[in-house]
Tab-separated table of C-alpha atoms in Angstrom:
chain	number	residue	atom	x	y	z
A	6	MET	CA	8.512	-26.051	-17.851
A	7	ASN	CA	9.095	-27.081	-14.942
A	8	PRO	CA	12.396	-29.852	-13.888
A	9	ALA	CA	11.883	-33.392	-12.413
A	10	ARG	CA	11.627	-33.127	-9.048
A	11	PRO	CA	14.685	-34.379	-7.078
A	12	THR	CA	14.392	-37.920	-5.264
A	13	LYS	CA	16.114	-36.562	-1.727
A	14	PRO	CA	15.513	-32.462	-0.348
A	15	PRO	CA	18.251	-29.857	-0.871
A	16	VAL	CA	20.376	-28.817	1.564
A	17	ARG	CA	21.687	-26.536	-1.287
A	18	PHE	CA	20.164	-23.034	-2.214
A	19	ALA	CA	20.802	-23.173	-5.804
A	20	ASP	CA	19.003	-26.098	-6.056
A	21	SER	CA	16.212	-25.432	-3.488
A	22	ASN	CA	15.770	-21.948	-5.918
A	23	GLU	CA	15.152	-24.044	-9.389
A	24	ILE	CA	11.804	-25.473	-6.759
A	25	ASN	CA	8.240	-24.065	-8.366
A	26	PRO	CA	7.370	-21.423	-5.156
A	27	PHE	CA	3.948	-22.834	-4.373
A	28	GLN	CA	5.501	-26.442	-4.332
A	29	LEU	CA	8.849	-24.505	-2.246
A	30	LEU	CA	6.106	-23.773	0.640
A	31	LEU	CA	4.907	-27.291	1.403
A	32	ASP	CA	8.040	-28.437	0.618
A	33	LEU	CA	9.008	-26.525	3.763
A	34	HIS	CA	5.694	-27.074	5.225
A	35	ASP	CA	5.786	-31.013	5.111
A	36	HIS	CA	9.949	-30.506	5.998
A	37	ALA	CA	8.937	-28.521	9.253
A	38	VAL	CA	6.440	-30.867	9.785
A	39	ALA	CA	8.569	-33.687	9.865
A	40	ARG	CA	11.753	-32.919	11.775
A	41	MET	CA	12.466	-35.336	14.988
A	42	PRO	CA	14.237	-33.428	17.075
A	43	SER	CA	17.740	-34.994	16.671
A	44	SER	CA	17.564	-34.017	13.135
A	45	GLY	CA	21.038	-34.491	10.988
A	46	LEU	CA	22.642	-32.300	9.139
A	47	ASP	CA	22.141	-33.002	5.976
A	48	GLU	CA	17.584	-32.666	8.093
A	49	ILE	CA	19.126	-29.112	8.958
A	50	LEU	CA	20.478	-28.255	5.643
A	51	THR	CA	17.416	-28.860	4.055
A	52	LYS	CA	15.538	-26.467	6.371
A	53	LEU	CA	18.021	-23.136	6.052
A	54	ALA	CA	17.764	-24.309	1.882
A	55	LEU	CA	14.248	-24.332	1.323
A	56	SER	CA	13.275	-21.601	4.003
A	57	ALA	CA	16.277	-19.194	1.834
A	58	ALA	CA	14.757	-19.694	-1.129
A	59	VAL	CA	11.018	-18.660	0.540
A	60	VAL	CA	13.146	-15.151	1.009
A	61	SER	CA	14.158	-15.142	-2.193
A	62	TRP	CA	10.890	-16.128	-4.359
A	63	TRP	CA	8.911	-14.025	-1.073
A	64	THR	CA	11.418	-10.219	-1.303
A	65	ARG	CA	11.368	-10.822	-5.974
A	66	CYS	CA	7.373	-11.254	-4.962
A	67	GLN	CA	6.173	-8.770	-2.718
A	68	PRO	CA	7.034	-4.882	-4.312
A	69	SER	CA	4.627	-6.064	-6.831
A	70	THR	CA	2.000	-6.870	-4.217
A	71	ILE	CA	2.438	-3.635	-2.054
A	72	TYR	CA	1.775	-2.262	-5.152
A	73	SER	CA	-1.035	-4.482	-6.167
A	74	ALA	CA	-2.146	-3.305	-2.598
A	75	LEU	CA	-1.602	0.368	-3.636
A	76	ARG	CA	-3.296	-0.008	-6.001
A	77	ALA	CA	-6.502	-0.761	-4.422
A	78	GLY	CA	-6.154	1.472	-2.154
A	79	ALA	CA	-4.386	0.461	0.755
A	80	ASP	CA	-2.483	3.221	2.704
A	81	LEU	CA	1.413	2.623	3.909
A	82	THR	CA	-0.052	2.036	7.878
A	83	ASP	CA	-1.836	-1.202	5.960
A	84	ILE	CA	0.887	-1.652	3.593
A	85	THR	CA	3.560	-1.896	6.586
A	86	LYS	CA	0.995	-3.452	9.708
A	87	ALA	CA	1.031	-6.813	6.469
A	88	THR	CA	4.221	-6.614	5.453
A	89	GLY	CA	5.589	-6.214	9.408
A	90	LEU	CA	8.088	-3.972	7.412
A	91	ASP	CA	8.926	-0.550	8.354
A	92	ALA	CA	7.572	2.643	6.530
A	93	GLY	CA	10.970	4.319	4.849
A	94	ASP	CA	11.689	-0.546	4.040
A	95	ALA	CA	8.739	-0.768	2.498
A	96	VAL	CA	8.903	2.676	-0.104
A	97	ARG	CA	12.174	1.646	-0.954
A	98	ARG	CA	11.675	-2.213	-2.189
A	99	TRP	CA	8.280	-0.516	-3.718
A	100	ARG	CA	9.922	3.051	-5.536
A	101	ARG	CA	12.997	0.469	-6.688
A	102	TRP	CA	10.668	-1.676	-8.366
A	103	THR	CA	8.392	0.537	-10.277
A	104	ASP	CA	11.478	2.575	-11.383
A	105	ILE	CA	12.513	-0.465	-13.249
A	106	GLN	CA	9.066	-1.056	-14.337
A	107	THR	CA	7.746	2.644	-15.596
A	108	ARG	CA	11.000	2.389	-17.639
A	109	LEU	CA	10.284	-1.145	-20.128
A	110	ASP	CA	8.610	-0.550	-23.485
A	111	ILE	CA	6.709	-3.561	-24.439
A	112	GLY	CA	6.165	-3.242	-28.339
A	113	GLU	CA	5.622	0.394	-27.753
A	114	CYS	CA	3.809	0.442	-24.311
A	115	PRO	CA	4.622	0.705	-21.301
A	116	SER	CA	4.757	-2.211	-18.567
A	117	MET	CA	2.884	0.758	-16.007
A	118	ASP	CA	1.804	3.701	-15.975
A	119	PRO	CA	3.865	6.443	-14.617
A	120	GLY	CA	1.099	8.604	-14.181
A	121	GLU	CA	-0.621	6.445	-11.862
A	122	VAL	CA	2.479	5.544	-10.182
A	123	ARG	CA	2.884	8.757	-9.484
A	124	ALA	CA	-0.175	10.061	-8.498
A	125	ILE	CA	0.020	6.648	-5.468
A	126	GLU	CA	3.188	9.032	-4.507
A	127	ARG	CA	1.386	11.715	-3.916
A	128	ARG	CA	-1.460	10.021	-1.852
A	129	LEU	CA	1.109	8.458	0.307
A	130	GLY	CA	3.417	12.557	0.386
A	131	SER	CA	6.438	11.901	2.943
A	132	GLY	CA	6.456	8.688	2.909
A	133	VAL	CA	7.673	8.473	0.236
A	134	VAL	CA	11.530	8.451	0.033
A	135	ARG	CA	13.628	9.010	-3.327
């Protein structure tokens, strides 16, 4: 269910965080393109609200994407180059996410194979910080 689109751009994080993530990216793009040099307070707050929601959304999704890249054969150097994160931060984000995912049990089925996570950890070697 999609909430109704607001009639004016959001100026608060709470409002922008309710927008569909893909629409949020489009709104931020459109706002950045249409912004005039003499933007007023509401336009500046809209940019802040939209960009904060994009960062928040992506930060929540990034660890699962890191996991997908690792499963596809990426190494830690590939991950750091793709994300702009240092190796320790990339691994910490991924590790926090996998710690939660490996404990989830949905209908007596784990949401993630702990053996696969351990195999990735072995492949990464010393790059994995616990």
